[in-house]
PDB file of C-alpha atoms in Angstrom:
ATOM      1  CA  MET A  19       0.000   0.000   0.000  1.00 92.00           C
ATOM      2  CA  LEU A  20       1.134   3.543  -0.773  1.00 95.00           C
ATOM      3  CA  LYS A  21       0.285   6.139   1.860  1.00 96.00           C
ATOM      4  CA  ILE A  22       0.564   9.798   0.834  1.00 97.00           C
ATOM      5  CA  HIS A  23       0.597  12.189   3.788  1.00 97.00           C
ATOM      6  CA  PHE A  24      -0.863  15.688   3.355  1.00 96.00           C
ATOM      7  CA  SER A  25      -0.482  18.815   5.434  1.00 95.00           C
ATOM      8  CA  GLY A  26      -3.002  21.642   5.184  1.00 94.00           C
ATOM      9  CA  GLU A  27      -0.618  23.370   2.761  1.00 95.00           C
ATOM     10  CA  ASP A  28      -0.391  20.227   0.640  1.00 96.00           C
ATOM     11  CA  ILE A  29      -4.179  20.091   0.323  1.00 95.00           C
ATOM     12  CA  LEU A  30      -4.191  23.681  -0.947  1.00 94.00           C
ATOM     13  CA  ARG A  31      -1.436  22.944  -3.471  1.00 95.00           C
ATOM     14  CA  THR A  32      -2.911  19.733  -4.887  1.00 96.00           C
ATOM     15  CA  ARG A  33      -4.267  19.980  -8.429  1.00 95.00           C
ATOM     16  CA  VAL A  34      -5.389  17.903 -11.381  1.00 96.00           C
ATOM     17  CA  ALA A  35      -3.306  18.038 -14.580  1.00 94.00           C
ATOM     18  CA  PRO A  36      -4.883  20.349 -17.181  1.00 90.00           C
ATOM     19  CA  ALA A  37      -5.151  17.686 -19.897  1.00 88.00           C
ATOM     20  CA  ALA A  38      -3.999  14.219 -20.918  1.00 91.00           C
ATOM     21  CA  ASP A  39      -0.231  13.978 -20.442  1.00 95.00           C
ATOM     22  CA  PRO A  40       1.236  12.685 -23.732  1.00 94.00           C
ATOM     23  CA  VAL A  41       4.507  11.436 -22.206  1.00 96.00           C
ATOM     24  CA  TRP A  42       2.776   9.452 -19.473  1.00 97.00           C
ATOM     25  CA  GLU A  43       0.392   7.996 -22.078  1.00 97.00           C
ATOM     26  CA  VAL A  44       3.347   6.898 -24.215  1.00 97.00           C
ATOM     27  CA  VAL A  45       5.105   5.145 -21.333  1.00 96.00           C
ATOM     28  CA  LEU A  46       2.013   3.557 -19.781  1.00 96.00           C
ATOM     29  CA  SER A  47       0.763   2.349 -23.159  1.00 95.00           C
ATOM     30  CA  LEU A  48       4.094   0.555 -23.603  1.00 95.00           C
ATOM     31  CA  HIS A  49       3.388  -1.302 -20.350  1.00 92.00           C
ATOM     32  CA  LEU A  50      -0.065  -2.293 -21.555  1.00 90.00           C
ATOM     33  CA  LEU A  51       1.188  -3.319 -24.995  1.00 91.00           C
ATOM     34  CA  GLN A  52       3.738  -5.720 -23.490  1.00 89.00           C
ATOM     35  CA  GLY A  53       1.571  -7.039 -20.648  1.00 81.00           C
ATOM     36  CA  ARG A  54      -0.238 -10.351 -20.555  1.00 75.00           C
ATOM     37  CA  GLY A  55      -3.616  -8.985 -19.499  1.00 71.00           C
ATOM     38  CA  ARG A  56      -6.342  -8.455 -22.072  1.00 74.00           C
ATOM     39  CA  ASP A  57      -8.752  -5.549 -21.801  1.00 76.00           C
ATOM     40  CA  PRO A  58     -11.480  -5.667 -24.486  1.00 77.00           C
ATOM     41  CA  LEU A  59     -11.540  -1.847 -24.557  1.00 76.00           C
ATOM     42  CA  THR A  60      -7.924  -1.719 -25.767  1.00 83.00           C
ATOM     43  CA  GLU A  61      -7.541  -5.059 -27.537  1.00 85.00           C
ATOM     44  CA  ASN A  62      -8.198  -3.666 -31.025  1.00 87.00           C
ATOM     45  CA  TRP A  63      -5.651  -0.901 -30.343  1.00 91.00           C
ATOM     46  CA  ARG A  64      -3.165  -3.498 -29.181  1.00 90.00           C
ATOM     47  CA  ARG A  65      -3.526  -5.626 -32.314  1.00 89.00           C
ATOM     48  CA  THR A  66      -3.297  -2.599 -34.608  1.00 90.00           C
ATOM     49  CA  VAL A  67      -0.216  -1.175 -32.913  1.00 91.00           C
ATOM     50  CA  SER A  68       1.533  -4.552 -32.725  1.00 89.00           C
ATOM     51  CA  ARG A  69       0.898  -5.089 -36.435  1.00 87.00           C
ATOM     52  CA  GLY A  70       2.201  -1.601 -37.195  1.00 87.00           C
ATOM     53  CA  LEU A  71       5.368  -2.227 -35.207  1.00 86.00           C
ATOM     54  CA  ARG A  72       6.030  -5.453 -37.094  1.00 82.00           C
ATOM     55  CA  GLN A  73       5.610  -3.669 -40.413  1.00 74.00           C
ATOM     56  CA  ASP A  74       7.546  -0.545 -39.396  1.00 63.00           C
ATOM     57  CA  ALA A  75      11.188  -0.638 -40.465  1.00 55.00           C
ATOM     58  CA  ALA A  76      11.992   1.650 -37.522  1.00 56.00           C
ATOM     59  CA  SER A  77      10.702  -0.834 -34.939  1.00 63.00           C
ATOM     60  CA  ASP A  78      14.244  -2.049 -34.182  1.00 64.00           C
ATOM     61  CA  GLN A  79      15.084   1.488 -33.109  1.00 71.00           C
ATOM     62  CA  LEU A  80      12.381   1.250 -30.442  1.00 87.00           C
ATOM     63  CA  ARG A  81      13.934  -1.747 -28.686  1.00 89.00           C
ATOM     64  CA  LEU A  82      15.611   0.288 -25.920  1.00 91.00           C
ATOM     65  CA  LEU A  83      12.395   2.222 -25.258  1.00 93.00           C
ATOM     66  CA  PHE A  84      10.536  -1.066 -24.747  1.00 93.00           C
ATOM     67  CA  VAL A  85      13.234  -2.349 -22.397  1.00 93.00           C
ATOM     68  CA  LEU A  86      13.020   0.856 -20.352  1.00 94.00           C
ATOM     69  CA  SER A  87       9.239   0.368 -20.015  1.00 93.00           C
ATOM     70  CA  PRO A  88       8.701  -3.205 -18.775  1.00 91.00           C
ATOM     71  CA  PRO A  89       5.106  -4.373 -18.322  1.00 89.00           C
ATOM     72  CA  ARG A  90       5.549  -4.869 -14.580  1.00 87.00           C
ATOM     73  CA  GLY A  91       7.671  -3.407 -11.828  1.00 88.00           C
ATOM     74  CA  TYR A  92       9.914  -0.364 -11.823  1.00 92.00           C
ATOM     75  CA  PHE A  93      10.520   1.910 -14.800  1.00 94.00           C
ATOM     76  CA  PRO A  94      12.879   4.925 -14.759  1.00 96.00           C
ATOM     77  CA  ASP A  95      11.508   8.132 -13.273  1.00 96.00           C
ATOM     78  CA  PHE A  96      13.340  10.216 -15.888  1.00 97.00           C
ATOM     79  CA  LEU A  97      11.086   8.817 -18.646  1.00 96.00           C
ATOM     80  CA  THR A  98       8.116  10.794 -17.277  1.00 97.00           C
ATOM     81  CA  PRO A  99       9.460  14.216 -16.249  1.00 96.00           C
ATOM     82  CA  TYR A 100       7.269  16.734 -14.449  1.00 95.00           C
ATOM     83  CA  ALA A 101       7.738  19.130 -17.382  1.00 94.00           C
ATOM     84  CA  SER A 102       5.460  16.971 -19.543  1.00 94.00           C
ATOM     85  CA  VAL A 103       2.487  18.665 -17.861  1.00 92.00           C
ATOM     86  CA  ASP A 104       3.259  21.451 -20.358  1.00 90.00           C
ATOM     87  CA  GLY A 105       3.078  19.138 -23.375  1.00 91.00           C
ATOM     88  CA  PHE A 106       4.975  16.500 -25.319  1.00 93.00           C
ATOM     89  CA  GLU A 107       7.774  18.727 -26.588  1.00 93.00           C
ATOM     90  CA  ALA A 108       8.444  20.091 -23.096  1.00 93.00           C
ATOM     91  CA  GLY A 109       8.551  16.525 -21.801  1.00 94.00           C
ATOM     92  CA  LEU A 110      10.971  15.372 -24.511  1.00 95.00           C
ATOM     93  CA  GLU A 111      13.250  18.336 -23.860  1.00 96.00           C
ATOM     94  CA  ALA A 112      13.333  17.369 -20.189  1.00 96.00           C
ATOM     95  CA  VAL A 113      14.217  13.773 -21.159  1.00 96.00           C
ATOM     96  CA  ARG A 114      17.025  14.996 -23.412  1.00 96.00           C
ATOM     97  CA  SER A 115      18.301  17.198 -20.549  1.00 95.00           C
ATOM     98  CA  THR A 116      18.270  14.523 -17.841  1.00 96.00           C
ATOM     99  CA  PRO A 117      21.362  14.850 -15.605  1.00 96.00           C
ATOM    100  CA  THR A 118      23.839  11.991 -15.900  1.00 96.00           C
ATOM    101  CA  GLU A 119      23.601  11.267 -12.179  1.00 96.00           C
ATOM    102  CA  ARG A 120      19.858  10.619 -12.453  1.00 96.00           C
ATOM    103  CA  LEU A 121      20.265   8.502 -15.577  1.00 96.00           C
ATOM    104  CA  HIS A 122      22.851   6.310 -13.874  1.00 95.00           C
ATOM    105  CA  ARG A 123      20.802   5.976 -10.686  1.00 96.00           C
ATOM    106  CA  ASP A 124      17.505   5.144 -12.438  1.00 96.00           C
ATOM    107  CA  LEU A 125      19.083   2.647 -14.835  1.00 96.00           C
ATOM    108  CA  SER A 126      20.938   0.954 -11.990  1.00 95.00           C
ATOM    109  CA  VAL A 127      17.620   0.379 -10.218  1.00 94.00           C
ATOM    110  CA  LEU A 128      16.073  -0.948 -13.439  1.00 95.00           C
ATOM    111  CA  ALA A 129      19.032  -3.309 -13.990  1.00 94.00           C
ATOM    112  CA  THR A 130      18.392  -5.070 -10.672  1.00 92.00           C
ATOM    113  CA  GLU A 131      15.219  -6.614 -12.138  1.00 88.00           C
ATOM    114  CA  ASN A 132      15.803  -6.494 -15.902  1.00 87.00           C
ATOM    115  CA  SER A 133      18.535  -7.370 -18.360  1.00 88.00           C
ATOM    116  CA  LEU A 134      19.557  -4.186 -20.189  1.00 89.00           C
ATOM    117  CA  PRO A 135      21.079  -4.071 -23.702  1.00 88.00           C
ATOM    118  CA  SER A 136      24.502  -2.586 -24.339  1.00 87.00           C
ATOM    119  CA  SER A 137      22.876   0.596 -25.689  1.00 86.00           C
ATOM    120  CA  ALA A 138      21.716   1.378 -22.142  1.00 91.00           C
ATOM    121  CA  SER A 139      25.348   1.928 -21.114  1.00 93.00           C
ATOM    122  CA  ALA A 140      25.664   4.976 -23.371  1.00 93.00           C
ATOM    123  CA  LEU A 141      22.426   6.289 -21.946  1.00 94.00           C
ATOM    124  CA  ALA A 142      23.648   5.773 -18.373  1.00 94.00           C
ATOM    125  CA  ARG A 143      26.744   7.818 -19.235  1.00 94.00           C
ATOM    126  CA  GLY A 144      24.550  10.662 -20.408  1.00 93.00           C
ATOM    127  CA  GLU A 145      25.813  10.623 -23.992  1.00 94.00           C
ATOM    128  CA  VAL A 146      23.992  13.252 -26.018  1.00 94.00           C
ATOM    129  CA  GLY A 147      23.445  10.917 -28.954  1.00 93.00           C
ATOM    130  CA  ALA A 148      21.846   8.258 -26.741  1.00 93.00           C
ATOM    131  CA  LEU A 149      19.472  10.782 -25.176  1.00 95.00           C
ATOM    132  CA  ARG A 150      18.559  12.153 -28.595  1.00 94.00           C
ATOM    133  CA  HIS A 151      17.930   8.632 -29.880  1.00 94.00           C
ATOM    134  CA  LEU A 152      15.657   7.879 -26.932  1.00 95.00           C
ATOM    135  CA  ALA A 153      13.630  11.044 -27.549  1.00 95.00           C
ATOM    136  CA  GLU A 154      13.334  10.180 -31.251  1.00 94.00           C
ATOM    137  CA  SER A 155      12.135   6.689 -30.330  1.00 94.00           C
ATOM    138  CA  MET A 156       9.441   8.175 -28.115  1.00 95.00           C
ATOM    139  CA  GLU A 157       8.333  10.381 -31.015  1.00 94.00           C
ATOM    140  CA  GLN A 158       8.250   7.421 -33.425  1.00 93.00           C
ATOM    141  CA  TYR A 159       6.228   5.285 -31.063  1.00 94.00           C
ATOM    142  CA  ARG A 160       3.844   8.136 -30.289  1.00 94.00           C
ATOM    143  CA  SER A 161       3.109   8.712 -33.990  1.00 92.00           C
ATOM    144  CA  LEU A 162       2.075   5.064 -34.371  1.00 92.00           C
ATOM    145  CA  ALA A 163       0.420   4.186 -31.054  1.00 93.00           C
ATOM    146  CA  ILE A 164      -0.906   7.448 -29.604  1.00 94.00           C
ATOM    147  CA  ASN A 165      -1.517  10.133 -32.232  1.00 92.00           C
ATOM    148  CA  PRO A 166      -4.241   8.273 -34.208  1.00 90.00           C
ATOM    149  CA  TYR A 167      -6.213   7.830 -30.968  1.00 89.00           C
ATOM    150  CA  TRP A 168      -5.372  11.109 -29.262  1.00 88.00           C
ATOM    151  CA  SER A 169      -8.802  12.701 -29.532  1.00 80.00           C
ATOM    152  CA  ARG A 170     -10.444   9.733 -27.765  1.00 80.00           C
ATOM    153  CA  ILE A 171      -7.734   9.769 -25.077  1.00 88.00           C
ATOM    154  CA  GLN A 172      -8.275  13.497 -24.573  1.00 84.00           C
ATOM    155  CA  SER A 173     -12.041  12.994 -24.347  1.00 77.00           C
ATOM    156  CA  ALA A 174     -11.702  10.350 -21.639  1.00 81.00           C
ATOM    157  CA  VAL A 175      -9.358  12.538 -19.605  1.00 87.00           C
ATOM    158  CA  ALA A 176     -11.532  15.639 -20.096  1.00 81.00           C
ATOM    159  CA  ALA A 177     -14.562  13.679 -18.883  1.00 75.00           C
ATOM    160  CA  ASP A 178     -12.663  12.633 -15.768  1.00 84.00           C
ATOM    161  CA  ARG A 179     -11.554  16.220 -15.133  1.00 86.00           C
ATOM    162  CA  SER A 180     -15.184  17.305 -15.304  1.00 78.00           C
ATOM    163  CA  ARG A 181     -16.043  14.674 -12.722  1.00 81.00           C
ATOM    164  CA  ARG A 182     -13.251  15.901 -10.404  1.00 88.00           C
ATOM    165  CA  ALA A 183     -14.319  19.513 -10.926  1.00 86.00           C
ATOM    166  CA  ARG A 184     -17.866  18.678  -9.849  1.00 80.00           C
ATOM    167  CA  ALA A 185     -16.506  16.865  -6.767  1.00 87.00           C
ATOM    168  CA  LEU A 186     -14.364  19.904  -5.961  1.00 93.00           C
ATOM    169  CA  LEU A 187     -17.281  22.324  -6.315  1.00 87.00           C
ATOM    170  CA  ASP A 188     -19.557  20.156  -4.200  1.00 85.00           C
ATOM    171  CA  GLY A 189     -17.098  19.134  -1.479  1.00 91.00           C
ATOM    172  CA  GLY A 190     -13.931  21.205  -1.763  1.00 94.00           C
ATOM    173  CA  MET A 191     -10.522  19.540  -1.996  1.00 94.00           C
ATOM    174  CA  GLU A 192     -11.652  16.909   0.511  1.00 92.00           C
ATOM    175  CA  GLY A 193     -14.483  16.044  -1.866  1.00 93.00           C
ATOM    176  CA  LEU A 194     -12.100  15.785  -4.815  1.00 95.00           C
ATOM    177  CA  LEU A 195      -9.746  13.430  -2.973  1.00 95.00           C
ATOM    178  CA  THR A 196     -12.659  11.357  -1.683  1.00 94.00           C
ATOM    179  CA  SER A 197     -13.954  11.028  -5.271  1.00 92.00           C
ATOM    180  CA  LEU A 198     -10.890   8.937  -6.166  1.00 93.00           C
ATOM    181  CA  ARG A 199     -12.523   5.837  -4.647  1.00 89.00           C
ATOM    182  CA  PRO A 200     -12.366   2.838  -4.991  1.00 87.00           C
ATOM    183  CA  ALA A 201      -8.729   2.676  -6.131  1.00 88.00           C
ATOM    184  CA  MET A 202      -7.800   5.146  -3.383  1.00 94.00           C
ATOM    185  CA  ARG A 203      -9.118   6.051   0.050  1.00 95.00           C
ATOM    186  CA  TRP A 204      -8.899   9.515   1.639  1.00 96.00           C
ATOM    187  CA  GLU A 205      -8.995   9.608   5.420  1.00 93.00           C
ATOM    188  CA  ASN A 206      -7.347  11.746   8.118  1.00 92.00           C
ATOM    189  CA  ARG A 207      -5.198  13.645   5.612  1.00 95.00           C
ATOM    190  CA  VAL A 208      -3.771  10.421   4.176  1.00 96.00           C
ATOM    191  CA  LEU A 209      -4.461   9.211   0.634  1.00 96.00           C
ATOM    192  CA  GLU A 210      -4.069   5.424   0.494  1.00 96.00           C
ATOM    193  CA  VAL A 211      -3.461   3.551  -2.755  1.00 94.00           C
ATOM    194  CA  ARG A 212      -4.627   0.122  -1.686  1.00 87.00           C
ATOM    195  CA  ASP A 213      -3.284  -2.202  -4.388  1.00 85.00           C
ATOM    196  CA  TYR A 214       0.096  -0.513  -4.736  1.00 90.00           C
ATOM    197  CA  PRO A 215       2.722  -3.270  -5.264  1.00 85.00           C
ATOM    198  CA  HIS A 216       5.049  -2.060  -2.476  1.00 85.00           C
ATOM    199  CA  SER A 217       4.572  -0.615   1.000  1.00 90.00           C
ATOM    200  CA  ARG A 218       5.597   3.043   0.840  1.00 93.00           C
ATOM    201  CA  GLU A 219       5.080   6.256   2.772  1.00 94.00           C
ATOM    202  CA  LEU A 220       5.262   9.545   0.845  1.00 95.00           C
ATOM    203  CA  HIS A 221       5.303  12.821   2.763  1.00 96.00           C
ATOM    204  CA  LEU A 222       4.487  15.765   0.507  1.00 96.00           C
ATOM    205  CA  ASP A 223       6.142  18.299   2.832  1.00 95.00           C
ATOM    206  CA  GLY A 224       4.209  21.286   1.551  1.00 96.00           C
ATOM    207  CA  ARG A 225       4.812  20.569  -2.161  1.00 96.00           C
ATOM    208  CA  GLY A 226       1.242  19.451  -2.918  1.00 96.00           C
ATOM    209  CA  LEU A 227       0.378  16.652  -5.327  1.00 97.00           C
ATOM    210  CA  LEU A 228      -0.191  16.664  -9.079  1.00 97.00           C
ATOM    211  CA  LEU A 229      -2.969  14.212  -9.955  1.00 97.00           C
ATOM    212  CA  VAL A 230      -2.633  13.003 -13.555  1.00 97.00           C
ATOM    213  CA  PRO A 231      -5.692  11.255 -15.056  1.00 96.00           C
ATOM    214  CA  SER A 232      -4.526   8.707 -17.619  1.00 96.00           C
ATOM    215  CA  PHE A 233      -6.188   6.574 -20.280  1.00 94.00           C
ATOM    216  CA  PHE A 234      -3.491   3.895 -20.342  1.00 94.00           C
ATOM    217  CA  CYS A 235      -2.915   3.669 -16.610  1.00 93.00           C
ATOM    218  CA  ALA A 236      -3.868   0.201 -15.378  1.00 86.00           C
ATOM    219  CA  ALA A 237      -6.107  -0.397 -12.379  1.00 82.00           C
ATOM    220  CA  THR A 238      -3.428   0.653  -9.874  1.00 90.00           C
ATOM    221  CA  PRO A 239      -2.309   4.313  -9.709  1.00 94.00           C
ATOM    222  CA  VAL A 240       1.371   5.047 -10.340  1.00 94.00           C
ATOM    223  CA  ALA A 241       3.803   7.274  -8.416  1.00 94.00           C
ATOM    224  CA  LEU A 242       7.446   8.145  -9.017  1.00 94.00           C
ATOM    225  CA  LEU A 243       9.952   6.219  -6.912  1.00 92.00           C
ATOM    226  CA  ASP A 244      12.248   9.113  -5.988  1.00 93.00           C
ATOM    227  CA  PRO A 245      10.611  11.059  -3.114  1.00 92.00           C
ATOM    228  CA  ALA A 246      12.765  14.090  -3.923  1.00 93.00           C
ATOM    229  CA  LEU A 247      11.028  14.624  -7.275  1.00 95.00           C
ATOM    230  CA  PRO A 248       7.876  16.788  -7.512  1.00 95.00           C
ATOM    231  CA  PRO A 249       5.069  14.495  -6.252  1.00 97.00           C
ATOM    232  CA  VAL A 250       2.914  13.017  -9.019  1.00 97.00           C
ATOM    233  CA  LEU A 251       0.175  10.396  -8.836  1.00 97.00           C
ATOM    234  CA  VAL A 252      -1.180   8.989 -12.100  1.00 97.00           C
ATOM    235  CA  TYR A 253      -4.557   7.279 -11.907  1.00 96.00           C
ATOM    236  CA  PRO A 254      -6.820   5.484 -14.426  1.00 93.00           C
ATOM    237  CA  VAL A 255      -9.875   7.047 -16.038  1.00 90.00           C
ATOM    238  CA  ASP A 256     -13.010   5.504 -17.506  1.00 83.00           C
ATOM    239  CA  ARG A 257     -12.037   4.555 -21.061  1.00 80.00           C
ATOM    240  CA  LEU A 258     -15.409   5.591 -22.530  1.00 64.00           C
ATOM    241  CA  GLY A 259     -15.961   2.468 -24.586  1.00 64.00           C
ATOM    242  CA  GLY A 260     -12.400   1.946 -25.802  1.00 66.00           C
ATOM    243  CA  LEU A 261     -10.172   3.294 -28.547  1.00 71.00           C
ATOM    244  CA  VAL A 262     -11.086   4.190 -32.116  1.00 65.00           C
ATOM    245  CA  ALA A 263      -8.615   5.845 -34.467  1.00 66.00           C
ATOM    246  CA  ALA A 264      -9.510   9.403 -35.404  1.00 58.00           C
ATOM    247  CA  ASP A 265      -9.959   8.431 -39.041  1.00 51.00           C
ATOM    248  CA  GLY A 266     -11.777   5.219 -38.163  1.00 44.00           C
ATOM    249  CA  ALA A 267     -15.271   6.679 -38.364  1.00 43.00           C
ATOM    250  CA  GLY A 268     -14.946   7.617 -42.009  1.00 42.00           C
ATOM    251  CA  PRO A 269     -17.861   8.799 -44.139  1.00 44.00           C
ATOM    252  CA  ALA A 270     -20.272   6.361 -42.485  1.00 43.00           C
ATOM    253  CA  GLY A 271     -19.585   7.900 -39.086  1.00 47.00           C
ATOM    254  CA  ARG A 272     -20.051  11.418 -40.416  1.00 49.00           C
ATOM    255  CA  ASP A 273     -23.298  10.409 -42.110  1.00 56.00           C
ATOM    256  CA  SER A 274     -24.572   8.876 -38.862  1.00 53.00           C
ATOM    257  CA  LEU A 275     -23.756  12.050 -36.953  1.00 55.00           C
ATOM    258  CA  ALA A 276     -25.516  14.143 -39.597  1.00 56.00           C
ATOM    259  CA  ALA A 277     -28.577  11.891 -39.432  1.00 61.00           C
ATOM    260  CA  LEU A 278     -28.738  12.374 -35.674  1.00 65.00           C
ATOM    261  CA  LEU A 279     -28.148  16.133 -35.481  1.00 77.00           C
ATOM    262  CA  GLY A 280     -28.871  17.366 -38.985  1.00 84.00           C
ATOM    263  CA  ARG A 281     -26.074  18.177 -41.414  1.00 86.00           C
ATOM    264  CA  THR A 282     -25.667  21.826 -40.430  1.00 90.00           C
ATOM    265  CA  ARG A 283     -25.528  21.159 -36.684  1.00 90.00           C
ATOM    266  CA  ALA A 284     -23.148  18.255 -37.241  1.00 88.00           C
ATOM    267  CA  ALA A 285     -20.942  20.644 -39.231  1.00 90.00           C
ATOM    268  CA  VAL A 286     -21.114  23.235 -36.421  1.00 91.00           C
ATOM    269  CA  LEU A 287     -20.010  20.548 -33.966  1.00 90.00           C
ATOM    270  CA  GLN A 288     -17.088  19.605 -36.201  1.00 87.00           C
ATOM    271  CA  ALA A 289     -16.127  23.264 -36.703  1.00 87.00           C
ATOM    272  CA  SER A 290     -15.956  23.715 -32.920  1.00 86.00           C
ATOM    273  CA  ASP A 291     -13.474  20.871 -32.465  1.00 80.00           C
ATOM    274  CA  ASP A 292     -10.561  23.256 -31.820  1.00 72.00           C
ATOM    275  CA  GLY A 293     -12.671  26.190 -30.633  1.00 79.00           C
ATOM    276  CA  CYS A 294     -14.488  28.554 -32.970  1.00 83.00           C
ATOM    277  CA  THR A 295     -16.327  31.866 -32.630  1.00 89.00           C
ATOM    278  CA  THR A 296     -19.825  32.373 -33.970  1.00 91.00           C
ATOM    279  CA  GLY A 297     -18.490  34.472 -36.813  1.00 89.00           C
ATOM    280  CA  GLU A 298     -15.884  31.866 -37.720  1.00 89.00           C
ATOM    281  CA  VAL A 299     -18.541  29.139 -37.754  1.00 91.00           C
ATOM    282  CA  ALA A 300     -20.692  31.272 -40.045  1.00 91.00           C
ATOM    283  CA  ARG A 301     -17.808  31.867 -42.449  1.00 88.00           C
ATOM    284  CA  LYS A 302     -16.688  28.226 -42.461  1.00 87.00           C
ATOM    285  CA  LEU A 303     -20.170  26.905 -43.194  1.00 90.00           C
ATOM    286  CA  ASN A 304     -21.327  29.813 -45.367  1.00 88.00           C
ATOM    287  CA  ILE A 305     -24.357  30.511 -43.171  1.00 91.00           C
ATOM    288  CA  SER A 306     -25.509  33.698 -41.477  1.00 90.00           C
ATOM    289  CA  PRO A 307     -24.172  34.616 -38.012  1.00 90.00           C
ATOM    290  CA  ALA A 308     -27.741  34.404 -36.697  1.00 91.00           C
ATOM    291  CA  ALA A 309     -28.094  30.848 -37.997  1.00 92.00           C
ATOM    292  CA  ALA A 310     -24.697  29.898 -36.564  1.00 92.00           C
ATOM    293  CA  SER A 311     -25.716  31.301 -33.185  1.00 92.00           C
ATOM    294  CA  GLN A 312     -29.026  29.438 -33.263  1.00 92.00           C
ATOM    295  CA  HIS A 313     -27.412  26.088 -34.065  1.00 92.00           C
ATOM    296  CA  ALA A 314     -24.754  26.647 -31.388  1.00 91.00           C
ATOM    297  CA  THR A 315     -27.502  27.373 -28.859  1.00 91.00           C
ATOM    298  CA  VAL A 316     -29.242  24.067 -29.632  1.00 89.00           C
ATOM    299  CA  LEU A 317     -25.958  22.176 -29.291  1.00 89.00           C
ATOM    300  CA  ARG A 318     -25.133  24.030 -26.075  1.00 86.00           C
ATOM    301  CA  ASN A 319     -28.534  23.226 -24.585  1.00 85.00           C
ATOM    302  CA  ALA A 320     -27.938  19.560 -25.455  1.00 82.00           C
ATOM    303  CA  GLY A 321     -24.656  19.618 -23.503  1.00 81.00           C
ATOM    304  CA  LEU A 322     -22.422  19.239 -26.572  1.00 86.00           C
ATOM    305  CA  LEU A 323     -20.897  22.737 -26.609  1.00 85.00           C
ATOM    306  CA  VAL A 324     -19.701  25.289 -24.084  1.00 81.00           C
ATOM    307  CA  SER A 325     -19.954  28.957 -25.099  1.00 82.00           C
ATOM    308  CA  GLN A 326     -17.845  31.663 -23.474  1.00 76.00           C
ATOM    309  CA  ARG A 327     -18.282  35.360 -24.189  1.00 76.00           C
ATOM    310  CA  ASP A 328     -15.255  37.643 -24.459  1.00 66.00           C
ATOM    311  CA  ARG A 329     -16.371  41.214 -25.148  1.00 69.00           C
ATOM    312  CA  ASN A 330     -18.116  41.096 -28.526  1.00 78.00           C
ATOM    313  CA  THR A 331     -17.274  37.507 -29.478  1.00 80.00           C
ATOM    314  CA  VAL A 332     -18.526  34.132 -28.282  1.00 86.00           C
ATOM    315  CA  LEU A 333     -16.128  31.170 -28.385  1.00 83.00           C
ATOM    316  CA  HIS A 334     -17.648  27.704 -28.746  1.00 86.00           C
ATOM    317  CA  THR A 335     -15.741  24.602 -27.618  1.00 82.00           C
ATOM    318  CA  LEU A 336     -16.722  20.953 -27.304  1.00 84.00           C
ATOM    319  CA  THR A 337     -17.719  19.435 -24.003  1.00 81.00           C
ATOM    320  CA  PRO A 338     -16.434  15.902 -23.259  1.00 75.00           C
ATOM    321  CA  LEU A 339     -19.816  14.601 -24.411  1.00 79.00           C
ATOM    322  CA  GLY A 340     -19.585  16.615 -27.635  1.00 84.00           C
ATOM    323  CA  ARG A 341     -16.062  15.373 -28.311  1.00 80.00           C
ATOM    324  CA  ALA A 342     -17.056  11.774 -27.584  1.00 79.00           C
ATOM    325  CA  MET A 343     -19.974  12.094 -29.999  1.00 80.00           C
ATOM    326  CA  LEU A 344     -17.720  13.581 -32.667  1.00 79.00           C
ATOM    327  CA  ASP A 345     -15.114  10.831 -32.185  1.00 74.00           C
ATOM    328  CA  ALA A 346     -17.536   7.924 -32.014  1.00 64.00           C
TER     329      ALA A 346
END
């Protein structure tokens, strides 16, 4: 069991990551891909990615990345730097800049349970070329295993964030931490991760905790081993029916969405995927601003859009439900 001890200051400084963390999703998906368990919600993804790796001439270049991310047990803390909360590129830059001392320490711990290839020696020495190769491998794997499914991963994480936000509004930070049941239990300023593989005590010491909702996290939440690093706890989210590639819906999916909402409203929903003002929707779809506003209102009332006014413009963005409907 992992016991995380909070002070009053830690409770105030605890937060939920602003979005799906692409580096954590890369690393945790590697665990799932290599594991023996079979989850029907990710089995199609697993077959597709495995087939792509076999066909990809660059798959040999990913061998070290797979070794660094075993399906069970310890994996190096430096693979998932705190900087990745700011995005994939920030995370990769942090990986490339990992101090040699940390590389050597983390890889030494990994070597106690796993046989490492000779290429790991260059990495442990902090050679620039080895670090650059590792970052490139993470990019290659991400393009195959994560990018085609990213919108569904984002939707699942956004839905979980909405759930935590409601718990926070209804019950404060205590309510948010209590909402993490059943994988975790909050009691007397201690957050217990019940099925954690080792007995550990983590004292936050006023640093707070970053909670990272993750699509590929297994049933048990994950924490970094080094207590000196910024405290992070990654926990699983509801996978919302599993993974479908972004281009998997095709024309049939678009036609189904149009049949449900009407072609114009379906187009407004699609136009709002990355955020769009009423005027931009009108110009994209060649309809009047009044018509764009009316369609957005219907979608907003159905819980598919959120509209935010800034002076004379209104920005429309998808809710988790709207994104899930668009991705389905």
